[in-house]
mmCIF file of C-alpha atoms and ligand atoms in Angstrom:
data_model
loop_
_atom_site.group_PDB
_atom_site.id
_atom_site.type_symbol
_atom_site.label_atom_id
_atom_site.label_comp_id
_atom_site.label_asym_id
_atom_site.label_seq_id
_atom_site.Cartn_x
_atom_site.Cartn_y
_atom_site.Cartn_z
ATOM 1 C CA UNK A 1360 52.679 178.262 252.022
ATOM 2 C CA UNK A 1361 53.660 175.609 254.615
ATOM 3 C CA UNK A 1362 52.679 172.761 252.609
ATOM 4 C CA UNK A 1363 55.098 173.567 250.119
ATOM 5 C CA UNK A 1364 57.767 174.030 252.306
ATOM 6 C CA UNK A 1365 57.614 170.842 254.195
ATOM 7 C CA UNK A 1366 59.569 169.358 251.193
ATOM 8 C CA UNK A 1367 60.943 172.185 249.613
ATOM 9 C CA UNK A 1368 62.122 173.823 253.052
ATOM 10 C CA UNK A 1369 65.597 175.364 253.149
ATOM 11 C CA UNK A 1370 66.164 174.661 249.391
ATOM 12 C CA UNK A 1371 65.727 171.074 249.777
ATOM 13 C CA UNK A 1372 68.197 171.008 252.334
ATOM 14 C CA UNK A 1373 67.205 167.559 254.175
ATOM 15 C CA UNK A 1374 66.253 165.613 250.510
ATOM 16 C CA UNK A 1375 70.123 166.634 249.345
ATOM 17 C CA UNK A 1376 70.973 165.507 253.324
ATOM 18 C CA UNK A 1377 69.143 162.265 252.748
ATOM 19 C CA UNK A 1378 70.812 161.375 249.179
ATOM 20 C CA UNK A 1379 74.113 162.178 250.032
ATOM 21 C CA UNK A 1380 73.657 159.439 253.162
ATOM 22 C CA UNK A 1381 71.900 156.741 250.907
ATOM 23 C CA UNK A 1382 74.376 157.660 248.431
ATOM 24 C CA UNK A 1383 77.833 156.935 251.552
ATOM 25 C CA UNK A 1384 75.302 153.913 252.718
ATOM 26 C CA UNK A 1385 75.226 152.077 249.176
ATOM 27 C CA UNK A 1386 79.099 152.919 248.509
ATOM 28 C CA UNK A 1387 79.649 151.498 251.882
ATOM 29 C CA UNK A 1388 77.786 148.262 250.861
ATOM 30 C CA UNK A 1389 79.092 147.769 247.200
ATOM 31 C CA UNK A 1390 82.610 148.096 248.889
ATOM 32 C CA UNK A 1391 81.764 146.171 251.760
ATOM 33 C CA UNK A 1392 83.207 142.351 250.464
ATOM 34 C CA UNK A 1393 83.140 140.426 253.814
ATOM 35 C CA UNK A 1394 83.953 136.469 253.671
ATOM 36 C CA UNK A 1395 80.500 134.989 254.218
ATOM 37 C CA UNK A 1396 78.912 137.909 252.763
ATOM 38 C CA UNK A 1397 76.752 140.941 253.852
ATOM 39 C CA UNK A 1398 74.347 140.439 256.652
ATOM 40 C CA UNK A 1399 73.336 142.445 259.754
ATOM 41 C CA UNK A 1400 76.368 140.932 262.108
ATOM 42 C CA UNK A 1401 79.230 142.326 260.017
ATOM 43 C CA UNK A 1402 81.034 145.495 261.271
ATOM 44 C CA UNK A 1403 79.109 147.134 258.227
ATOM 45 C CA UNK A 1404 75.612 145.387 258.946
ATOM 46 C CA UNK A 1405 76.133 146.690 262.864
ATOM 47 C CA UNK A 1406 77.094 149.897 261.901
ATOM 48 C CA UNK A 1407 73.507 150.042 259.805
ATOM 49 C CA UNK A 1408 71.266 148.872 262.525
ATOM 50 C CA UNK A 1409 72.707 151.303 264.915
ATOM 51 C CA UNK A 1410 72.357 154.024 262.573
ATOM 52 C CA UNK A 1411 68.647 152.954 262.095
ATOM 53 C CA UNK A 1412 67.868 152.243 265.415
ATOM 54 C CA UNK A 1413 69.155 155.702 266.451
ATOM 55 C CA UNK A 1414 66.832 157.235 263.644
ATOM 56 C CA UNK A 1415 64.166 155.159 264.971
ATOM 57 C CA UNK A 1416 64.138 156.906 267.980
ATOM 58 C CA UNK A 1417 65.161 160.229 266.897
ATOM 59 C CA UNK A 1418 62.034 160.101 264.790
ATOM 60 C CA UNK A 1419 60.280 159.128 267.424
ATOM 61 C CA UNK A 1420 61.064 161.551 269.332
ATOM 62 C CA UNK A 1421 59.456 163.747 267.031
ATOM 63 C CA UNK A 1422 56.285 163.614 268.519
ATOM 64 C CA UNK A 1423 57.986 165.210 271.707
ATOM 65 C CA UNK A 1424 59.630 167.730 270.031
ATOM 66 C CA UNK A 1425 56.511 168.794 268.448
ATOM 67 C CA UNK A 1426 54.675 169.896 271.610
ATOM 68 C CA UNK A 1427 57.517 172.126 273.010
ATOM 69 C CA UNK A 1428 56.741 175.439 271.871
ATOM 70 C CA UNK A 1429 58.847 177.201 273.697
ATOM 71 C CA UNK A 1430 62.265 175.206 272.493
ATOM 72 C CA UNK A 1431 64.162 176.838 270.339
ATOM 73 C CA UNK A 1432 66.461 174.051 268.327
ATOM 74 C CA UNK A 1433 65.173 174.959 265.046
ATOM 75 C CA UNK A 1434 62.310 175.042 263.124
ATOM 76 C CA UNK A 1435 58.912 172.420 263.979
ATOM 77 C CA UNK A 1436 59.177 172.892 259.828
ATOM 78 C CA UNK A 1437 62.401 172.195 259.639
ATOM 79 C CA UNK A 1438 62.090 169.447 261.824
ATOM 80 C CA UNK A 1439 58.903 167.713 259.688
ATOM 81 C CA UNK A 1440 61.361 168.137 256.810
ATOM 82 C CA UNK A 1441 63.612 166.201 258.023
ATOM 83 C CA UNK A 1442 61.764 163.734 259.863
ATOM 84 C CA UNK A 1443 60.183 162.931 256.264
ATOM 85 C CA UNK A 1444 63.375 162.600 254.306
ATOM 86 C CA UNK A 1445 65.388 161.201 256.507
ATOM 87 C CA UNK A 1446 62.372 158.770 257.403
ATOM 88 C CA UNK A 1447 62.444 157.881 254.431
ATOM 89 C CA UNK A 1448 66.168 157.131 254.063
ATOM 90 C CA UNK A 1449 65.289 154.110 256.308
ATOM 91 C CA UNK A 1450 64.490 152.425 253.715
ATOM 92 C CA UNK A 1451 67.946 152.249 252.029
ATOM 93 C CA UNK A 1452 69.335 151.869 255.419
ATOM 94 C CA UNK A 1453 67.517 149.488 256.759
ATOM 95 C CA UNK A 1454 67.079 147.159 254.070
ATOM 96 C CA UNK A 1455 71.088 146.993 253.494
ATOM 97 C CA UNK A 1456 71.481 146.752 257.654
ATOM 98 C CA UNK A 1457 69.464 143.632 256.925
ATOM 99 C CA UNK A 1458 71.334 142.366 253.474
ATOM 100 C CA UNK A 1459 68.218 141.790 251.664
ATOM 101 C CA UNK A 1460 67.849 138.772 254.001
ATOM 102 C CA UNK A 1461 63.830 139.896 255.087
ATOM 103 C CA UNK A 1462 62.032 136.549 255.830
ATOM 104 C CA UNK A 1463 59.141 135.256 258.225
ATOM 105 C CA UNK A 1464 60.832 135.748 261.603
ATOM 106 C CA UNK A 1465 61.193 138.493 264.714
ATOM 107 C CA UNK A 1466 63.503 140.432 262.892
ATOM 108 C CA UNK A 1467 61.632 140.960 260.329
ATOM 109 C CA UNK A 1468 58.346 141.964 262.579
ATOM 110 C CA UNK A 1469 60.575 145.344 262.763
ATOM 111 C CA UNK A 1470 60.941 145.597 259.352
ATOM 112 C CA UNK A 1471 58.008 145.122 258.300
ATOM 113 C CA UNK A 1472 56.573 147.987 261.037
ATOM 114 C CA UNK A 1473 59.229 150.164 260.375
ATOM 115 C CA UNK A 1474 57.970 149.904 256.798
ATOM 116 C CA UNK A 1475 54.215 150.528 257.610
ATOM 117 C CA UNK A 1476 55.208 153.318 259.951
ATOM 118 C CA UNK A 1477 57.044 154.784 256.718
ATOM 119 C CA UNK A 1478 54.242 154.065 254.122
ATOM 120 C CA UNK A 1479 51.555 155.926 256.628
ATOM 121 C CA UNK A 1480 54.234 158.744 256.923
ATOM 122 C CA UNK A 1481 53.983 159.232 252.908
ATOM 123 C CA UNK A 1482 50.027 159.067 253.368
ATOM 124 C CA UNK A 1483 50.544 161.659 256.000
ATOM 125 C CA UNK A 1484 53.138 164.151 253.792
ATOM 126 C CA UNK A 1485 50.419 163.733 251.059
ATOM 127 C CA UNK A 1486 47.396 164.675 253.351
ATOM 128 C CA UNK A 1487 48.966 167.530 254.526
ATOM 129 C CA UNK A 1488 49.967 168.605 250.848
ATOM 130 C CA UNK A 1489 45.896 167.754 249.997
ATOM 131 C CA UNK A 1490 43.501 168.199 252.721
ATOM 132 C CA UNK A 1491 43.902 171.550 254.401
ATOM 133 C CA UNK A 1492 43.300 172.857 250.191
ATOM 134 C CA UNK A 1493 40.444 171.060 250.449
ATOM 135 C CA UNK A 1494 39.424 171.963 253.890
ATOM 136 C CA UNK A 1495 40.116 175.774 253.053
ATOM 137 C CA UNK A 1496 37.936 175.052 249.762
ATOM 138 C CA UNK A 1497 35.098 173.687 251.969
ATOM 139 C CA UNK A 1498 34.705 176.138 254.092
ATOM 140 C CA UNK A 1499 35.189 179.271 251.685
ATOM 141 C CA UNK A 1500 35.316 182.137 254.379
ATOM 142 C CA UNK A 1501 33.558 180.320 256.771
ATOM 143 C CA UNK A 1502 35.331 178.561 259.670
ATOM 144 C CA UNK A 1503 33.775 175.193 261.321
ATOM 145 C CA UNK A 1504 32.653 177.182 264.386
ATOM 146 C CA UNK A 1505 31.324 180.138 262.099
ATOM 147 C CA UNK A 1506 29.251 176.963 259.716
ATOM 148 C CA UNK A 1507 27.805 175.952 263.175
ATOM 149 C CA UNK A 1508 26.414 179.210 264.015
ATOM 150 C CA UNK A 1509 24.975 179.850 261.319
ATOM 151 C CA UNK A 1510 23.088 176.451 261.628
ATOM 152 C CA UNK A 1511 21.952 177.374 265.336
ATOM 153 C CA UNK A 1512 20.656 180.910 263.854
ATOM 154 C CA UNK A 1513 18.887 179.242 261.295
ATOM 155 C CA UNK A 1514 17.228 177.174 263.715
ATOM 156 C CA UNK A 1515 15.863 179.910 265.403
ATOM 157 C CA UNK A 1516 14.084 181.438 263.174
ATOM 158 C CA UNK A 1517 12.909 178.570 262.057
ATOM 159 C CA UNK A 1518 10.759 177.419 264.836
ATOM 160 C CA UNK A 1519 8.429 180.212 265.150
ATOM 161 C CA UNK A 1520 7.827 180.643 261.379
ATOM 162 C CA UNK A 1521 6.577 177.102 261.486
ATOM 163 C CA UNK A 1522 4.592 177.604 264.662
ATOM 164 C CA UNK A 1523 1.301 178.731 262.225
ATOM 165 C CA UNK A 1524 1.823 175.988 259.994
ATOM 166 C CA UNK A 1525 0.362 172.511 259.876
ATOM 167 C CA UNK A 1526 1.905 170.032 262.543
ATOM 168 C CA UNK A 1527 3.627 167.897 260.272
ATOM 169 C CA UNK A 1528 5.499 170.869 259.353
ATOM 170 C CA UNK A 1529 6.555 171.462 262.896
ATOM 171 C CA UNK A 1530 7.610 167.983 263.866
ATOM 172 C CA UNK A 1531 10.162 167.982 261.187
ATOM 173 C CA UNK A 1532 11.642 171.548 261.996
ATOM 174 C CA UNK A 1533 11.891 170.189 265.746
ATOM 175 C CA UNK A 1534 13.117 167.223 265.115
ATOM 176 C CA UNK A 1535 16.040 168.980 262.486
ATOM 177 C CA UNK A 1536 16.759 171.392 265.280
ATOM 178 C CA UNK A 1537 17.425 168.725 267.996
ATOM 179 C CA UNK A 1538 18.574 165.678 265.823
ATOM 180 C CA UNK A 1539 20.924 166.445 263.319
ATOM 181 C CA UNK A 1540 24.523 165.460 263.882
ATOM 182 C CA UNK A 1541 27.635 167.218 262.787
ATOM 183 C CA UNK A 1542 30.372 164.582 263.801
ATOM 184 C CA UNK A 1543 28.920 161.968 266.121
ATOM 185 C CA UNK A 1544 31.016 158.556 266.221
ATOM 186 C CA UNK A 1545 34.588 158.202 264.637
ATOM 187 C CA UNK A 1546 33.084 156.516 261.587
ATOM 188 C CA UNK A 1547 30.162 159.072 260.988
ATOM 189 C CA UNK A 1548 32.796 161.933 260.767
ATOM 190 C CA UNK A 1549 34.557 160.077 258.754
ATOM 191 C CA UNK A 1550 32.081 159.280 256.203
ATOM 192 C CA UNK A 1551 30.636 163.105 256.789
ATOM 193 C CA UNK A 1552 27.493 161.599 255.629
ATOM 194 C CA UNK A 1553 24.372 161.087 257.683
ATOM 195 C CA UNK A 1554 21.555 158.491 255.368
ATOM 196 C CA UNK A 1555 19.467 159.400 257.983
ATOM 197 C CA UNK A 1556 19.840 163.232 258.356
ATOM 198 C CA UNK A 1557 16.624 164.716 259.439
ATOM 199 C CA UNK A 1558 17.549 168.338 258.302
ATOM 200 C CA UNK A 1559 17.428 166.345 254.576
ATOM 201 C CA UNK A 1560 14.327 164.554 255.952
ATOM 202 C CA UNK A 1561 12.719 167.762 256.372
ATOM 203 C CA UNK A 1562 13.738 169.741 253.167
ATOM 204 C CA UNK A 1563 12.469 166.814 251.434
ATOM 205 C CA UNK A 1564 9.000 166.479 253.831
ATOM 206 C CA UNK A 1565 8.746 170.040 253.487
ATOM 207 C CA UNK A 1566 8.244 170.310 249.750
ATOM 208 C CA UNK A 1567 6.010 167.582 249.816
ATOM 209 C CA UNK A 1568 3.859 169.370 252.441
ATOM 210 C CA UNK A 1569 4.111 172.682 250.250
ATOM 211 C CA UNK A 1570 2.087 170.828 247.460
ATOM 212 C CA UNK A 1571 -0.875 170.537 249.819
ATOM 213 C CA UNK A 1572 -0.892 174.029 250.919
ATOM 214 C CA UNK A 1573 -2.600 177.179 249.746
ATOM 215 C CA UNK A 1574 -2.810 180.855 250.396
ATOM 216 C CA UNK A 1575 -0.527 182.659 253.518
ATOM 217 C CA UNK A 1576 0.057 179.291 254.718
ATOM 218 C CA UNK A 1577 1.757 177.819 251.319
ATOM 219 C CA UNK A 1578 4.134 181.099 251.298
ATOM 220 C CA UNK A 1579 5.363 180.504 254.776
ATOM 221 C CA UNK A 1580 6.290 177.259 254.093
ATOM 222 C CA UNK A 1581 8.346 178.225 251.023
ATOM 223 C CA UNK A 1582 10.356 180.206 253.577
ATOM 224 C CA UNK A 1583 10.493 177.589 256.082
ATOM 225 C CA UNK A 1584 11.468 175.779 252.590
ATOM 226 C CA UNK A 1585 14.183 178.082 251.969
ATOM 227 C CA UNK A 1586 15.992 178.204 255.120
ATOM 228 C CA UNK A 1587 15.526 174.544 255.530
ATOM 229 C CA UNK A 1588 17.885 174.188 252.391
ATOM 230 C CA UNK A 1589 20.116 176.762 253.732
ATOM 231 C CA UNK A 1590 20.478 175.389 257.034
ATOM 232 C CA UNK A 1591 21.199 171.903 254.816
ATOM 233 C CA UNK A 1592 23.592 173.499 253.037
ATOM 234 C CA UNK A 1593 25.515 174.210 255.537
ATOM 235 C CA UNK A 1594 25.393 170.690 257.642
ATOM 236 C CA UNK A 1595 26.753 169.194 254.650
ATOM 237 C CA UNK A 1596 29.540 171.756 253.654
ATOM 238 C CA UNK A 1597 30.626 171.262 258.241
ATOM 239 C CA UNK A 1598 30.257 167.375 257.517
ATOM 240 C CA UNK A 1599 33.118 167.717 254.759
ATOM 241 C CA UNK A 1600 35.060 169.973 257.105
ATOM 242 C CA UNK A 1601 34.457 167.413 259.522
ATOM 243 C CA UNK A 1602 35.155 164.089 257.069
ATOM 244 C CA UNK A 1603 38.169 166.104 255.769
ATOM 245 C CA UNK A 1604 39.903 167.423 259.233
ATOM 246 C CA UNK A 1605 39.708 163.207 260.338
ATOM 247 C CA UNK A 1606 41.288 162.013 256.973
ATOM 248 C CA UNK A 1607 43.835 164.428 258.139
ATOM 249 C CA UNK A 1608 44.659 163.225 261.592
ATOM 250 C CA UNK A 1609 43.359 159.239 260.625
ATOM 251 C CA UNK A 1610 47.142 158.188 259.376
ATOM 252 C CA UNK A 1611 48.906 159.439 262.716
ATOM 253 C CA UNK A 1612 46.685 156.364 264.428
ATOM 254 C CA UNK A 1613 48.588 154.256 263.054
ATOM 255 C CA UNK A 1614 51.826 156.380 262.368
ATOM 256 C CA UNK A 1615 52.325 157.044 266.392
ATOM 257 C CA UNK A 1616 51.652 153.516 267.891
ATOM 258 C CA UNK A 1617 53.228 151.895 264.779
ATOM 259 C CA UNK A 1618 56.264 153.492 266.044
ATOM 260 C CA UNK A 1619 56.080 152.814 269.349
ATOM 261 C CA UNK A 1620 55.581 149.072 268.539
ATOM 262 C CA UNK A 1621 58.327 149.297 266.387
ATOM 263 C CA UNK A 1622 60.866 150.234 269.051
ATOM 264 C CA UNK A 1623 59.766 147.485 271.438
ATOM 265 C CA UNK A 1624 60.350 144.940 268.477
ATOM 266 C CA UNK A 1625 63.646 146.521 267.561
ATOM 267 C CA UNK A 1626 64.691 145.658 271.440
ATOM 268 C CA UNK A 1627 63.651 141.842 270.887
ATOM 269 C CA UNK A 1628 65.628 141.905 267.527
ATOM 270 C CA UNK A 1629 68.636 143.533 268.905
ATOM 271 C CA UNK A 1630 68.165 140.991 272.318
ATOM 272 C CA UNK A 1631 67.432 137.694 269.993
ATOM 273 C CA UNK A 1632 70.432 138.705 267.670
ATOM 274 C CA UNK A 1633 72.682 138.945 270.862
ATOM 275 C CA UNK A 1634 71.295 135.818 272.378
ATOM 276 C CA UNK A 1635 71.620 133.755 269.568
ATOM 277 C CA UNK A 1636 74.890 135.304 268.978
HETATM 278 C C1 HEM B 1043 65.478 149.879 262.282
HETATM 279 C C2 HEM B 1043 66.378 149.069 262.803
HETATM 280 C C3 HEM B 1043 66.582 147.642 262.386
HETATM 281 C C4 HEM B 1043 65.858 146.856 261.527
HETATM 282 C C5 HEM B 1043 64.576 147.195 260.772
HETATM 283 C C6 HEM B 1043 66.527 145.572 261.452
HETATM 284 C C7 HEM B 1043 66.106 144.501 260.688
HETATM 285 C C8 HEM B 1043 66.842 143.360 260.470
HETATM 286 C C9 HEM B 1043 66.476 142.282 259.579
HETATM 287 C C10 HEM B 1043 65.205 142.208 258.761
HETATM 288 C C11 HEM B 1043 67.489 141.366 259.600
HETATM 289 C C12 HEM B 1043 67.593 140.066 258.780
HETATM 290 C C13 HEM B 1043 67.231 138.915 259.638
HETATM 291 C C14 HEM B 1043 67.419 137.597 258.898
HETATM 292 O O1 HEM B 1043 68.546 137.257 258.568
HETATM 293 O O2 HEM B 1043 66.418 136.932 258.692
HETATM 294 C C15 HEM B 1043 68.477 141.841 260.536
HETATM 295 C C16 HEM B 1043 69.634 141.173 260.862
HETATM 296 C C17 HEM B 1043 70.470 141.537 261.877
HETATM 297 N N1 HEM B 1043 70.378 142.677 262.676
HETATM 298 FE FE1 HEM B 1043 69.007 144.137 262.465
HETATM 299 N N2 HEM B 1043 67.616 145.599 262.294
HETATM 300 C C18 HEM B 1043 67.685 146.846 262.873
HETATM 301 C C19 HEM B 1043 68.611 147.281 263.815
HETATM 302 C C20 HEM B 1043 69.608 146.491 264.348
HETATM 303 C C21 HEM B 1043 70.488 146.841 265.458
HETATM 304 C C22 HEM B 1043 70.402 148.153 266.228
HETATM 305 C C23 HEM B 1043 71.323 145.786 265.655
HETATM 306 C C24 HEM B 1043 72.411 145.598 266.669
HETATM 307 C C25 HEM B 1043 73.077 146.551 267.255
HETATM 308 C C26 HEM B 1043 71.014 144.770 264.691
HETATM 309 C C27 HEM B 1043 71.662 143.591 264.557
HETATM 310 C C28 HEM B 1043 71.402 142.643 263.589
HETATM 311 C C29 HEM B 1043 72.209 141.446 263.375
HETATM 312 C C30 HEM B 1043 73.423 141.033 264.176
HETATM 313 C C31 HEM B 1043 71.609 140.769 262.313
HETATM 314 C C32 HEM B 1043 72.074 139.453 261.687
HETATM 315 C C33 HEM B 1043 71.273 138.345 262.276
HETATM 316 C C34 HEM B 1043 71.528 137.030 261.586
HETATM 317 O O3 HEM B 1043 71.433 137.017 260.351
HETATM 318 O O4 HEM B 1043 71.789 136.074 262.285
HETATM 319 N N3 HEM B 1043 69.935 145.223 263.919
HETATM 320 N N4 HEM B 1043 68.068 143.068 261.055
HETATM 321 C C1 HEM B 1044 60.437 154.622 261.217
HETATM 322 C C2 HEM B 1044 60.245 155.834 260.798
HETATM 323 C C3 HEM B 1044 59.359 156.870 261.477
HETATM 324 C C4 HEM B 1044 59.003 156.997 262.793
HETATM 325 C C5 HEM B 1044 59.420 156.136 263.971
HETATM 326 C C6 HEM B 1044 58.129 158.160 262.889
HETATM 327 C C7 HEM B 1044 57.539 158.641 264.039
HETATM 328 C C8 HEM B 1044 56.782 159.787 264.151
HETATM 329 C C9 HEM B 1044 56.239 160.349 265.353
HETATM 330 C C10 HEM B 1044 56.387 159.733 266.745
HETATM 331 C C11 HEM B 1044 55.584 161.508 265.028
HETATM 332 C C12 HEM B 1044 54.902 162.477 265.984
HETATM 333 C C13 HEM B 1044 53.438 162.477 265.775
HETATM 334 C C14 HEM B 1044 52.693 163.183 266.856
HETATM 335 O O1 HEM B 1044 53.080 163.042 268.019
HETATM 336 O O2 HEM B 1044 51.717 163.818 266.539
HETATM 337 C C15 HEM B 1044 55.678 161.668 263.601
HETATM 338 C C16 HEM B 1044 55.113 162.692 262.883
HETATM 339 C C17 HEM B 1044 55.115 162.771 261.521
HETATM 340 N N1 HEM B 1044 55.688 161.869 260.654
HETATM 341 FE FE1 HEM B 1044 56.822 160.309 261.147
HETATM 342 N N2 HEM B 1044 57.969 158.694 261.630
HETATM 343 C C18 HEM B 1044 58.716 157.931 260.748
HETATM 344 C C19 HEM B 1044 58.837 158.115 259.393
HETATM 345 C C20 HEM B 1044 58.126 159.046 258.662
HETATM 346 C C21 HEM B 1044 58.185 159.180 257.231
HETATM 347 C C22 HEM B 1044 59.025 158.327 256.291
HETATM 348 C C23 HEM B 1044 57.339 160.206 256.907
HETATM 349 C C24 HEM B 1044 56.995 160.771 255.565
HETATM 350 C C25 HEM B 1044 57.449 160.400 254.428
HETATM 351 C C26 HEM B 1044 56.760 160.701 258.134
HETATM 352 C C27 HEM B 1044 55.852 161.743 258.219
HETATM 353 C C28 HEM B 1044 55.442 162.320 259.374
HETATM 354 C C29 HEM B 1044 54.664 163.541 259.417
HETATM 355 C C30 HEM B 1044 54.151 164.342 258.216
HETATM 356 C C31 HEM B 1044 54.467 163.833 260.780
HETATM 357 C C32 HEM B 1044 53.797 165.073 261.336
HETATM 358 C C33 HEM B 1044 52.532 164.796 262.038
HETATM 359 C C34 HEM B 1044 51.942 166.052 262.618
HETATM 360 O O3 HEM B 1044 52.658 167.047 262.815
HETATM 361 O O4 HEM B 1044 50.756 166.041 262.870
HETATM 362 N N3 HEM B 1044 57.267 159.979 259.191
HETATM 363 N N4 HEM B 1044 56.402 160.596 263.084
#
């Protein structure tokens, strides 16, 4: 059940975390009644954007955290828990750091990525709620490597049941044994479509051919026929695994470099503020 505990974990521990510092962060601004009014260079407004900037980069530092197996500072679920609520808490933070006062200028080039980097992180919490379901729902029993197997068995029988038949037959079992692609280029797996599949080329060639037929030969080639479709069955069912497992990981693309962007625009806001300053 690790979905369920990336938001639930610990009782909700981090969400109660996360409202109790929004809650201290708007108290802090309603109270707050400097002379000019709130903005980011009052002691409040610093105090803000050095708590965000620090959560910036313990965030970031996520993706560091995450490949140290052997470290034992608590959970990696805690740790996602966390990450996504207190994440999220950026936006309260942030947004009062800043006073409202978001227009069209450098400082607000880190606002607005520190926003996208958040919106992709919801994407992300709800892909990892959705997709592995859907992956597990895909694949039934089967794993990805198990789907691919089967395909490669299937081709081998295939070829010499077709090798009596006519060669039209043939030339579409080859060219479904050597051509079709599981994956291929970024945007193929995503799609987990192929328009021009020949294993679907050759189910539908196949019945065609069957019309023609007669006798011994028409019977083989309803069990070519029938472990054609098989075999197609299966290429589509590891295209969804494939189109599925890429939705998952597509949002950290922009997640990961987002927030590594983010930080190097957070050091010309904090250098501009201090130059103009
Ligand atoms: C995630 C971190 C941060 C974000 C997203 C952020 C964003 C912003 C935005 C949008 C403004 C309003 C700019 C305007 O008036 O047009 C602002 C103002 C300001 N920020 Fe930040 N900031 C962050 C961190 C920091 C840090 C770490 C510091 C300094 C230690 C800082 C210092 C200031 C100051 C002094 C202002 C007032 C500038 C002015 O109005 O002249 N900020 N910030
Ligand atoms: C400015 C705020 C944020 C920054 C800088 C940030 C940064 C990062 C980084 C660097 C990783 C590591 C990814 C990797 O190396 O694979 C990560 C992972 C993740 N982030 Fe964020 N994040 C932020 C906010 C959020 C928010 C608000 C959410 C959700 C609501 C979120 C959801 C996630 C999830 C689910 C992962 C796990 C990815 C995985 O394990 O494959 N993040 N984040």
């Amino acid at each position: 059940m690790r979905h369920q505990s990336l938001l639930a974990y610990a009782r909700y521990r981090y969400l109660k975390v996360t409202m109790v510092v929004i809650g201290l962060v708007i108290a802090a601004y309603i109270w707050h009644r400097p002379p000019n009014g709130p903005y980011g260079g009052t002691w409040l407004g610093y105090t803000l954007g050095t708590v965000s900037a620090l959560l910036v980069l313990w965030l970031t530092y996520f993706g560091v955290r995450k490949r140290r197996y052997r470290s034992t500072l608590g959970t990696l679920q805690g740790w996602l828990s966390a990450h996504v609520y207190l994440g999220a808490s950026l936006l309260a933070i942030a947004t009062l750091h800043a006073a409202f006062q978001v227009g069209w200028n450098v400082h607000t080039l880190a606002y607005v990525l520190m926003i996208v980097v958040i919106l992709s992180g919801f994407y992300g919490v709800w892909a990892y709620l959705r997709v592995p379901t859907r992956i597990t729902d895909t694949l039934g029993e089967d794993t990805l490597e198990s789907l691919l197997l089967g395909i490669a068995d299937l081709d081998r029988a295939l070829r010499p049941m077709a090798l009596g038949l006519p060669d039209a037959v043939n030339r579409l079992v080859l060219a479904s044994a050597q051509e079709t692609r599981i994956g291929g280029t970024w945007r193929q797996q995503f799609r987990g479509l192929d328009s021009n599949c020949p294993t679907a080329a050759a189910v539908a060639g196949l019945q065609t051919i069957g019309k023609a037929l007669r006798g011994d030969e028409a019977r083989v080639n309803e069990q070519v026929y029938a472990l054609m479709a098989r075999k197609q069955e299966l290429v589509n069912r590891a295209r969804r695994a494939v189109a599925l497992k890429a939705r998952l990981d597509l949002w950290l693309f922009i997640h990961v470099p987002l927030s590594i962007a983010l930080i190097a625009a957070l050091v010309a806001h904090v250098v501009s503020v201090f130059f103009y300053w």
